[in-house]
Backbone as a printed PyTorch tensor [residue, N CA C, xyz], in Angstrom:
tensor([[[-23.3960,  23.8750, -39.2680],
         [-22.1160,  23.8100, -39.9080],
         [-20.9780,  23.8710, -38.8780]],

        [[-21.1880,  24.7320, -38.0460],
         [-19.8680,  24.7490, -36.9250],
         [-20.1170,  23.8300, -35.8370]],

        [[-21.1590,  23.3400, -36.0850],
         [-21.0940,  21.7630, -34.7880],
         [-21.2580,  20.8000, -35.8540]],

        [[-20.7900,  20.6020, -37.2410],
         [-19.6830,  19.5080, -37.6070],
         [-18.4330,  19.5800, -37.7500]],

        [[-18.4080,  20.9520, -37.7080],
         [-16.5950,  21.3380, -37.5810],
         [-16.2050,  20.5910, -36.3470]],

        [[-16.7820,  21.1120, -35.0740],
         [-16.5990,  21.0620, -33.8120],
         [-16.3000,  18.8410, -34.1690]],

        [[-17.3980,  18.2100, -34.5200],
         [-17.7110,  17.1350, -34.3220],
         [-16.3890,  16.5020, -35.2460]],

        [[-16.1900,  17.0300, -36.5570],
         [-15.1160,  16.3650, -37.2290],
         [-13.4510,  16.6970, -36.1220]],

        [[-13.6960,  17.6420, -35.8640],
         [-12.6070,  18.0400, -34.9190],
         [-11.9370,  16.9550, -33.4930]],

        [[-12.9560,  16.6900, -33.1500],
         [-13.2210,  15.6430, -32.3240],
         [-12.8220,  14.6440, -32.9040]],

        [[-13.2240,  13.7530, -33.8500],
         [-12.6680,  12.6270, -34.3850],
         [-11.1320,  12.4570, -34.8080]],

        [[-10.7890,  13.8280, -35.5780],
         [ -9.3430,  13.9830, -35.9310],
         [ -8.7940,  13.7760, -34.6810]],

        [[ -8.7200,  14.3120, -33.5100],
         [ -8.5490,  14.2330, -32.4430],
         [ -8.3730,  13.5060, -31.7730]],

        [[ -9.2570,  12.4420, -31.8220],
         [ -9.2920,  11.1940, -30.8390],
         [ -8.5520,  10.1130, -31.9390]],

        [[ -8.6890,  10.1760, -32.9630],
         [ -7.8050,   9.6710, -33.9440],
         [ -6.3900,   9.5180, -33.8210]],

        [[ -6.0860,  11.1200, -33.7530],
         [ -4.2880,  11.3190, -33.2530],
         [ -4.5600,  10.4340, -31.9740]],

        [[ -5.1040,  10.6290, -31.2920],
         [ -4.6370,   9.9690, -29.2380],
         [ -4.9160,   8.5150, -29.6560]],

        [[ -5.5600,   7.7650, -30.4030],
         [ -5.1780,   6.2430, -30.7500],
         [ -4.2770,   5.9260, -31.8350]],

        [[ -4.0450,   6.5290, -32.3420],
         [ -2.8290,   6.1460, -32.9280],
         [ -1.2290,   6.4370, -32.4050]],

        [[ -1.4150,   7.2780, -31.6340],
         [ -0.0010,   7.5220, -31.2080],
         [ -0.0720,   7.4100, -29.8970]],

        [[ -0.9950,   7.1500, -28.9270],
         [ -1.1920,   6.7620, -27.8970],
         [ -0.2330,   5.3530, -27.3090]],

        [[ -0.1180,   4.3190, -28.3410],
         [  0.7370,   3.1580, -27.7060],
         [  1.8630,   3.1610, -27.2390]],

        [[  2.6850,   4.0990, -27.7330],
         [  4.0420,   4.2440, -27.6970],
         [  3.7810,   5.1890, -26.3730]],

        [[  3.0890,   6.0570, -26.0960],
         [  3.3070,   6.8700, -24.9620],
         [  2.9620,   6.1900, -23.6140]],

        [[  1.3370,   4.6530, -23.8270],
         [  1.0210,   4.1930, -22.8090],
         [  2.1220,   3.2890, -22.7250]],

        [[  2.9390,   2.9110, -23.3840],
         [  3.7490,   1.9510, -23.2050],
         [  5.0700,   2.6710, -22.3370]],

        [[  5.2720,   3.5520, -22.5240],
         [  6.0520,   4.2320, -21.5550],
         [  5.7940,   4.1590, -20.8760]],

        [[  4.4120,   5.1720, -19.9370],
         [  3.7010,   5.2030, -19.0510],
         [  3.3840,   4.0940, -18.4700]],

        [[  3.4510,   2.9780, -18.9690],
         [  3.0030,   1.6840, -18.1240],
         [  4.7660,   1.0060, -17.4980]],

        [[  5.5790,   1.0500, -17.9320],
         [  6.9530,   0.7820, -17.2090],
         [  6.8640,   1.7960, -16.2540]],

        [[  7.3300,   1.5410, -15.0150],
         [  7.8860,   2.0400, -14.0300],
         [  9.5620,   1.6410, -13.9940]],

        [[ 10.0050,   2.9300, -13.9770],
         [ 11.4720,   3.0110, -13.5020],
         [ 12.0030,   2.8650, -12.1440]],

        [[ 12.9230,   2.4530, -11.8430],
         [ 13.5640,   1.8450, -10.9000],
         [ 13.5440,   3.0590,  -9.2710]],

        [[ 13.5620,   4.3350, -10.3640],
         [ 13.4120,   5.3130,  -9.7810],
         [ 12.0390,   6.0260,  -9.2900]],

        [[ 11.2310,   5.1680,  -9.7380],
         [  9.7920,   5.1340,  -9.3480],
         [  9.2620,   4.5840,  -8.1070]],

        [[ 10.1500,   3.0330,  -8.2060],
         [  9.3300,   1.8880,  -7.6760],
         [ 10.0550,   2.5660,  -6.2360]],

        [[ 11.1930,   2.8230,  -6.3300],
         [ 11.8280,   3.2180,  -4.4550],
         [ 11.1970,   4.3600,  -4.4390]],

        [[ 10.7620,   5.4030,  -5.0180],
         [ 10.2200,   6.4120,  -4.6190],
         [  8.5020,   5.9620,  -4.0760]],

        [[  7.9660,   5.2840,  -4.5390],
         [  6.6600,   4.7670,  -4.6810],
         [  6.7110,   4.2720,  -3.2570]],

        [[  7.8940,   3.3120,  -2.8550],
         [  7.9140,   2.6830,  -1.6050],
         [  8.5350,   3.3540,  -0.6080]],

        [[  8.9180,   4.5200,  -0.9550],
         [  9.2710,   5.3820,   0.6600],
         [  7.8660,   5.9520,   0.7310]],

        [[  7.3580,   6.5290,  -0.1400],
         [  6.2780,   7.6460,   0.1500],
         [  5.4370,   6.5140,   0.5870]],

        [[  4.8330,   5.4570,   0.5160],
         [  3.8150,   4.4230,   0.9110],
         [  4.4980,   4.5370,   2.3390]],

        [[  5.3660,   4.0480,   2.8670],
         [  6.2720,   3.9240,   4.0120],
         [  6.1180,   5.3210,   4.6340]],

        [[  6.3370,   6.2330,   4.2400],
         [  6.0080,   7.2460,   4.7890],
         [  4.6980,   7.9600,   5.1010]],

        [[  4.0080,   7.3500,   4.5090],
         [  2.2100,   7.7140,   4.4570],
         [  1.6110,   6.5050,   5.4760]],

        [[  2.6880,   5.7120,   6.1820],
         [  2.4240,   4.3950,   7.0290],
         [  1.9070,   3.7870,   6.6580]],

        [[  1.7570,   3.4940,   5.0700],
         [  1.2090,   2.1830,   4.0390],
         [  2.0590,   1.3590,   4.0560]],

        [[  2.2800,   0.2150,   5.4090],
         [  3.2090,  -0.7110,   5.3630],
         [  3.2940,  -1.2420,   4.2990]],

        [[  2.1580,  -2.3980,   4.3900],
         [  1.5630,  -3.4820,   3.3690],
         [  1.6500,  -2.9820,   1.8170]],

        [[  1.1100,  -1.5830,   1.4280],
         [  1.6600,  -1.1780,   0.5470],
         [  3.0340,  -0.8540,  -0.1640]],

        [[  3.6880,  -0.3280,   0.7290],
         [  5.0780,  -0.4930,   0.6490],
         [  5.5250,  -1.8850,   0.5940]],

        [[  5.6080,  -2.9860,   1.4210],
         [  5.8180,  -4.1080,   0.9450],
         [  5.4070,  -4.8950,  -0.8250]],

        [[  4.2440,  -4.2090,  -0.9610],
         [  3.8420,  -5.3090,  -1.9380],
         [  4.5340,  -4.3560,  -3.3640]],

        [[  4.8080,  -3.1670,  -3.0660],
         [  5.8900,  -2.3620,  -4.6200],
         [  7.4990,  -3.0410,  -4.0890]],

        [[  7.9820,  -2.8290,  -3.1400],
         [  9.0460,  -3.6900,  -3.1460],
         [  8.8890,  -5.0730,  -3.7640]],

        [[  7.6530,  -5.5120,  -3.5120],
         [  8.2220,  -7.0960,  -4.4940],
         [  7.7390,  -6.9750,  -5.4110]],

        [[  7.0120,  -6.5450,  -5.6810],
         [  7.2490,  -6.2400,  -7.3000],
         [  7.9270,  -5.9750,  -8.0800]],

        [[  9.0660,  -5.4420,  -7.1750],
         [ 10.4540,  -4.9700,  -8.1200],
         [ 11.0730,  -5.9120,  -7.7590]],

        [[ 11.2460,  -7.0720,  -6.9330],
         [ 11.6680,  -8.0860,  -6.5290],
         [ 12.4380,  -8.8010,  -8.0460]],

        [[ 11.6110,  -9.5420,  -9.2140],
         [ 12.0300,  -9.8070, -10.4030],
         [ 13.2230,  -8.8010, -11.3900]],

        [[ 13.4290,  -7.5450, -10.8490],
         [ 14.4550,  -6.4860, -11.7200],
         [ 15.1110,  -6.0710, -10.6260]],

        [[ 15.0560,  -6.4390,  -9.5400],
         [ 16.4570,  -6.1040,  -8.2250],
         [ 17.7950,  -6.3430,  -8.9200]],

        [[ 18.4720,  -7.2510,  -9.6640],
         [ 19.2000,  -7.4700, -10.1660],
         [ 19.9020,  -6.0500, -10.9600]],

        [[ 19.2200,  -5.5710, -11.7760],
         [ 18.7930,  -4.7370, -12.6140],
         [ 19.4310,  -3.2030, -12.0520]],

        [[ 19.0380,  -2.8500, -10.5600],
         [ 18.7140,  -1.6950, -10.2970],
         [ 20.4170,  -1.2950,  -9.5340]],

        [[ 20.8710,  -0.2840,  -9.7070],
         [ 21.8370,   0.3540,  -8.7260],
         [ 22.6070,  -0.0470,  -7.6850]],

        [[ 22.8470,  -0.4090,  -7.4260],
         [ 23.6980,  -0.4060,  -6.0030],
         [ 22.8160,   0.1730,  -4.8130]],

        [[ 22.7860,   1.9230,  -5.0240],
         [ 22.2570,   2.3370,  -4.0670],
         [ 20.7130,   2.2910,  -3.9830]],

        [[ 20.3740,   1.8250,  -4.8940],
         [ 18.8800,   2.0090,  -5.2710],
         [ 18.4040,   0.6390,  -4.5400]],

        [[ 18.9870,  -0.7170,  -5.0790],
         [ 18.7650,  -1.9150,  -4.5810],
         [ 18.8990,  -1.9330,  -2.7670]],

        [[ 19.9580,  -0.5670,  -2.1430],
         [ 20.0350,  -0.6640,  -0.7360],
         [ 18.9390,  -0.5580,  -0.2240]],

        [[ 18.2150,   0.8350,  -0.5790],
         [ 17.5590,   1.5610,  -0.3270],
         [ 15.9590,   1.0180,  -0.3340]],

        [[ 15.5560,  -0.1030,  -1.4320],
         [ 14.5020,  -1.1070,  -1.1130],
         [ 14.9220,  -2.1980,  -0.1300]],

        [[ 15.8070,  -2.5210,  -0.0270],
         [ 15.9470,  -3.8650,   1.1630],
         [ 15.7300,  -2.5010,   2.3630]],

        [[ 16.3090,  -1.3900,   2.8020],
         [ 16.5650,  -1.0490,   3.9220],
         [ 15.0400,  -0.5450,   4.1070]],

        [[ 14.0120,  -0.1540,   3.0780],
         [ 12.4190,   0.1060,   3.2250],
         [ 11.6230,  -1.3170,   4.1530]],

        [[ 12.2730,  -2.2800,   3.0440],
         [ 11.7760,  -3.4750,   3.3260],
         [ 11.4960,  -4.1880,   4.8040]],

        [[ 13.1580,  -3.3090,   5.4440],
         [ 13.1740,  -3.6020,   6.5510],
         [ 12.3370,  -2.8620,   7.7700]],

        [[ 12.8290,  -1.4480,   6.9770],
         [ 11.5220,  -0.4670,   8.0160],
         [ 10.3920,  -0.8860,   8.0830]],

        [[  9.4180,  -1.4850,   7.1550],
         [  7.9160,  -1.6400,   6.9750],
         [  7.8180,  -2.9660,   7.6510]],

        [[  8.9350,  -4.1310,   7.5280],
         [  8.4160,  -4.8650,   8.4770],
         [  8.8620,  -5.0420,  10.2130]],

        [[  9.9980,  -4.5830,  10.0480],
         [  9.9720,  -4.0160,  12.0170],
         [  8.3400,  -3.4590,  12.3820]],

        [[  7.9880,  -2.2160,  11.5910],
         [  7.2420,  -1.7050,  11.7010],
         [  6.1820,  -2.2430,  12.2150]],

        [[  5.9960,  -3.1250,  11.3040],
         [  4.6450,  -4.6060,  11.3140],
         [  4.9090,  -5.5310,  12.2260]],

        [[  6.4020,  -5.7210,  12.9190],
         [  6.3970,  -6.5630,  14.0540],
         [  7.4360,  -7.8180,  13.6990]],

        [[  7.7990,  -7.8080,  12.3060],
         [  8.0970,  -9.2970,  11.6590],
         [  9.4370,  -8.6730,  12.1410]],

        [[ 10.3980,  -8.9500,  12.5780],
         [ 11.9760,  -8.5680,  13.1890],
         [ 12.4370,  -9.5300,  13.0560]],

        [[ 12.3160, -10.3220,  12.3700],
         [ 13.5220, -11.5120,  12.1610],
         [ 13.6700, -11.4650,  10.5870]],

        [[ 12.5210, -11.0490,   9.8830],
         [ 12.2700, -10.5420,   8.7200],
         [ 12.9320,  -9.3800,   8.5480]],

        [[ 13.1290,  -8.4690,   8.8730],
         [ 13.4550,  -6.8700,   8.8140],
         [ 14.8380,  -7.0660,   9.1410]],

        [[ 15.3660,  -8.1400,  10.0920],
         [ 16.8700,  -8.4880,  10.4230],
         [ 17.3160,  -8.9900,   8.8820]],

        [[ 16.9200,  -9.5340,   8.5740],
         [ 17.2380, -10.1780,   6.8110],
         [ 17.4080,  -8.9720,   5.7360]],

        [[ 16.5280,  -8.2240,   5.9440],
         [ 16.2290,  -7.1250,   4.9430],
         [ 17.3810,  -6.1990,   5.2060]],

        [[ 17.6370,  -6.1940,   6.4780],
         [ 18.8440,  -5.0530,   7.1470],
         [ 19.8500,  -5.4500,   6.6300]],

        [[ 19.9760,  -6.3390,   6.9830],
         [ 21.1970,  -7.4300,   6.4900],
         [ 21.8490,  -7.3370,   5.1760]],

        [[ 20.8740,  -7.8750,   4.3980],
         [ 20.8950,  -7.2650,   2.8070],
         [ 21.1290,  -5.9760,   2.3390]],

        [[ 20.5380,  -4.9920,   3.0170],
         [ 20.6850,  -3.6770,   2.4540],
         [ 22.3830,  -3.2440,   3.0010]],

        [[ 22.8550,  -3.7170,   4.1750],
         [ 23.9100,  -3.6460,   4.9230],
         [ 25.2730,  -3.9580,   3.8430]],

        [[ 24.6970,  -4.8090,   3.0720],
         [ 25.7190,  -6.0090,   2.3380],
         [ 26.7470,  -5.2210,   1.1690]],

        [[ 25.3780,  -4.0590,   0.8580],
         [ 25.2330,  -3.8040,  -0.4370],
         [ 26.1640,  -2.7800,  -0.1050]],

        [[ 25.4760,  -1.4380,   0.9500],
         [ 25.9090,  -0.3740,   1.4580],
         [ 26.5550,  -0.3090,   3.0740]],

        [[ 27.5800,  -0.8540,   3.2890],
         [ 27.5380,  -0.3480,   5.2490],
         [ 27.3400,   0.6230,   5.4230]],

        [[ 28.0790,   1.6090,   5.0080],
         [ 27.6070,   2.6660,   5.6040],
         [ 25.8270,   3.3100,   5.1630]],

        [[ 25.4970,   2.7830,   4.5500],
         [ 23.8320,   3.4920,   4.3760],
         [ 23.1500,   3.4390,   6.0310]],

        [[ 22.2500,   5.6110,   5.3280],
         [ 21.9520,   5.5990,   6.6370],
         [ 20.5490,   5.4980,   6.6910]],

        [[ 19.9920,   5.1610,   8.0770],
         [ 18.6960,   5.2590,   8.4620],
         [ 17.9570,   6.5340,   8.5320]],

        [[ 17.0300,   6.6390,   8.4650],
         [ 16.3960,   7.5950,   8.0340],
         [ 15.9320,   8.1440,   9.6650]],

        [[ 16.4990,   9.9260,   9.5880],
         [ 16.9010,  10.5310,  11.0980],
         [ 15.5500,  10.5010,  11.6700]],

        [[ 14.3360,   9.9960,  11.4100],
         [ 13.1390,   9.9100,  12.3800],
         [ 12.6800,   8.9610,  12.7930]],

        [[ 13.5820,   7.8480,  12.8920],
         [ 13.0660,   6.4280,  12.5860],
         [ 13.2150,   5.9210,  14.2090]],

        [[ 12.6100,   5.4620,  14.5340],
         [ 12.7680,   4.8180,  16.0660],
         [ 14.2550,   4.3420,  16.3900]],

        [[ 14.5630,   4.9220,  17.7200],
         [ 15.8780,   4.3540,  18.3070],
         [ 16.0130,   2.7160,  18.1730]],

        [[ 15.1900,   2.3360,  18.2920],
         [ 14.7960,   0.8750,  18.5590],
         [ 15.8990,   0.4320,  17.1760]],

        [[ 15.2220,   0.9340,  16.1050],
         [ 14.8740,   0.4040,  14.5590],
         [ 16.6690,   0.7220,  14.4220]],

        [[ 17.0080,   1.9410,  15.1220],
         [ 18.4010,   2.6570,  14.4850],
         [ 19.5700,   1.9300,  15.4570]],

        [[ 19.2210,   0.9880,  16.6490],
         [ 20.0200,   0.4070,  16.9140],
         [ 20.0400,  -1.1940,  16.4740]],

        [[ 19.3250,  -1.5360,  15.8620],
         [ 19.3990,  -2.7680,  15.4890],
         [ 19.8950,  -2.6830,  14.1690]],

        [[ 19.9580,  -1.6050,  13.3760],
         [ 20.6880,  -1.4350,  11.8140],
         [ 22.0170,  -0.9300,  12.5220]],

        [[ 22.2860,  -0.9440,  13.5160],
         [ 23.7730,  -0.5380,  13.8220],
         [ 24.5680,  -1.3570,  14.4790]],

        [[ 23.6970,  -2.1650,  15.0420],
         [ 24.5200,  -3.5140,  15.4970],
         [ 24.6310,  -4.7190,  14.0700]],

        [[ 23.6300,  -4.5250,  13.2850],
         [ 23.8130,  -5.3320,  12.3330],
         [ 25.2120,  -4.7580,  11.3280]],

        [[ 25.0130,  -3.7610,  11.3990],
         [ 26.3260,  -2.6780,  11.1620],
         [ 27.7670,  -3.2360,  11.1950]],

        [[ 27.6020,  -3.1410,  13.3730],
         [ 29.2690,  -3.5500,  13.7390],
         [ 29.2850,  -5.2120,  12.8970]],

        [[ 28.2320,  -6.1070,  13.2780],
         [ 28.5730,  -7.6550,  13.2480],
         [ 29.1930,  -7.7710,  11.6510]],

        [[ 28.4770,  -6.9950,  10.7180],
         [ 29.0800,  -7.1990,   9.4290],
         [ 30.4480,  -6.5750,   9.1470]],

        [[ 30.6140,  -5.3490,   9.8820],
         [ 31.8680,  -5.0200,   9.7610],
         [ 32.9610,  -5.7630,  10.3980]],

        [[ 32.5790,  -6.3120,  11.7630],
         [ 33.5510,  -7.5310,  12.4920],
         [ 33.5520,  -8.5510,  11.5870]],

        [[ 32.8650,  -9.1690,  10.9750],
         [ 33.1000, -10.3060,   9.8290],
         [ 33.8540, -10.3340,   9.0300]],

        [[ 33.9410,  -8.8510,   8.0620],
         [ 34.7890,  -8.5570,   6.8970],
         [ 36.3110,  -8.2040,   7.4280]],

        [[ 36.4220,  -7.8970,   8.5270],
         [ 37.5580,  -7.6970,   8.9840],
         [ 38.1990,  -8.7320,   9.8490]],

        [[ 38.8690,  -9.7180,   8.8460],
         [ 39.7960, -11.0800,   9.4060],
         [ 40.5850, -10.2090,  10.5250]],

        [[ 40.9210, -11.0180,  10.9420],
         [ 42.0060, -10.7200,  11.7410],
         [ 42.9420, -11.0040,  11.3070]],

        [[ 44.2640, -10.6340,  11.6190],
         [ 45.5060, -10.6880,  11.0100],
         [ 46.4570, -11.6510,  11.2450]],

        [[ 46.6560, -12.8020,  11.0050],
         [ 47.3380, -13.6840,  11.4890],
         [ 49.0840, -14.2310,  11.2570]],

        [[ 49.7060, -13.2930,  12.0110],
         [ 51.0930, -13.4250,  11.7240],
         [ 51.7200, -14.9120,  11.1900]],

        [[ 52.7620, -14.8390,   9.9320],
         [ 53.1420, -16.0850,   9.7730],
         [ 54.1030, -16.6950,  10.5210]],

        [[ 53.8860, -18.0530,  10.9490],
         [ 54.4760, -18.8350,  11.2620],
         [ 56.1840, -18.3090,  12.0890]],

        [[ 56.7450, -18.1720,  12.8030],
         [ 58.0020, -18.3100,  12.9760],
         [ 58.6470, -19.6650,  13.1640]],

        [[ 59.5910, -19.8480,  12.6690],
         [ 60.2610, -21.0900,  12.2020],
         [ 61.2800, -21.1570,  13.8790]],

        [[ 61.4550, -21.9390,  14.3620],
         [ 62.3810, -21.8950,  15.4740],
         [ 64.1120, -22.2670,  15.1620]],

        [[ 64.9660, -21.7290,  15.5560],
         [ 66.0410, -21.2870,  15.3340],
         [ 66.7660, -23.1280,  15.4470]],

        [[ 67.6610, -23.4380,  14.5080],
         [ 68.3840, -24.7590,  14.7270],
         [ 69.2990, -24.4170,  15.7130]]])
């Protein structure tokens, strides 16, 4: 008698977790924006380049979507993981981008001198760009 209790118990049970289960896996299966950059520093930080690369593009399709600072903060991963990997003309693009979004965003204080002077020259060149120079008008010469 008490191992069909036990057994009906079980069914009620697994009953509730499929029926109300969709709505919770369906949560659980979106990742938030606040996931996917967290997902890709800690990969990046665990020196899972390739891993880190391949959650950045995955969020690639909802970049649009995401923050300001949030969208920096995957281009500027993007860029760490592939310096990292060697691709530097790639990681110049990624810098670039993340640069666009945020100038002042910073590099992360353990990151190779190498890595922290090339996000700082990409730095000045974008800041020399945005800043025209000032071009006095015209003086008219006296009749």
């Amino acid at each position: 008698m008490v191992a069909m209790r036990v057994w009906w118990a079980l069914v009620i049970s697994a009953g509730c977790v499929l029926f109300t289960a969709p709505e919770v896996w369906a949560e659980q299966g979106t990742t938030s924006e606040t996931d996917v950059v967290n997902d890709a520093i800690d990969a990046y930080n665990d020196l899972r380049m390739e891993r880190a690369l391949e959650i950045i593009q995955s969020a690639e399709p909802t970049l649009a979507e995401l923050p300001d600072d949030r969208r920096a903060l995957l281009f500027l991963y993007r860029g760490l993981c592939q310096a990292s990997l060697g691709r530097n003309e790639e990681a110049d693009a990624s810098f670039r981008s993340a640069l666009e979004i945020d100038l002042e965003l910073a590099v992360p204080p353990d990151e190779s001198p190498v890595v922290v002077q090339r996000v700082d020259a990409l730095r000045e060149e974008l800041r020399s760009a945005t800043t025209d120079p000032v071009v006095p008008d015209p003086v008219e010469p006296p009749d």
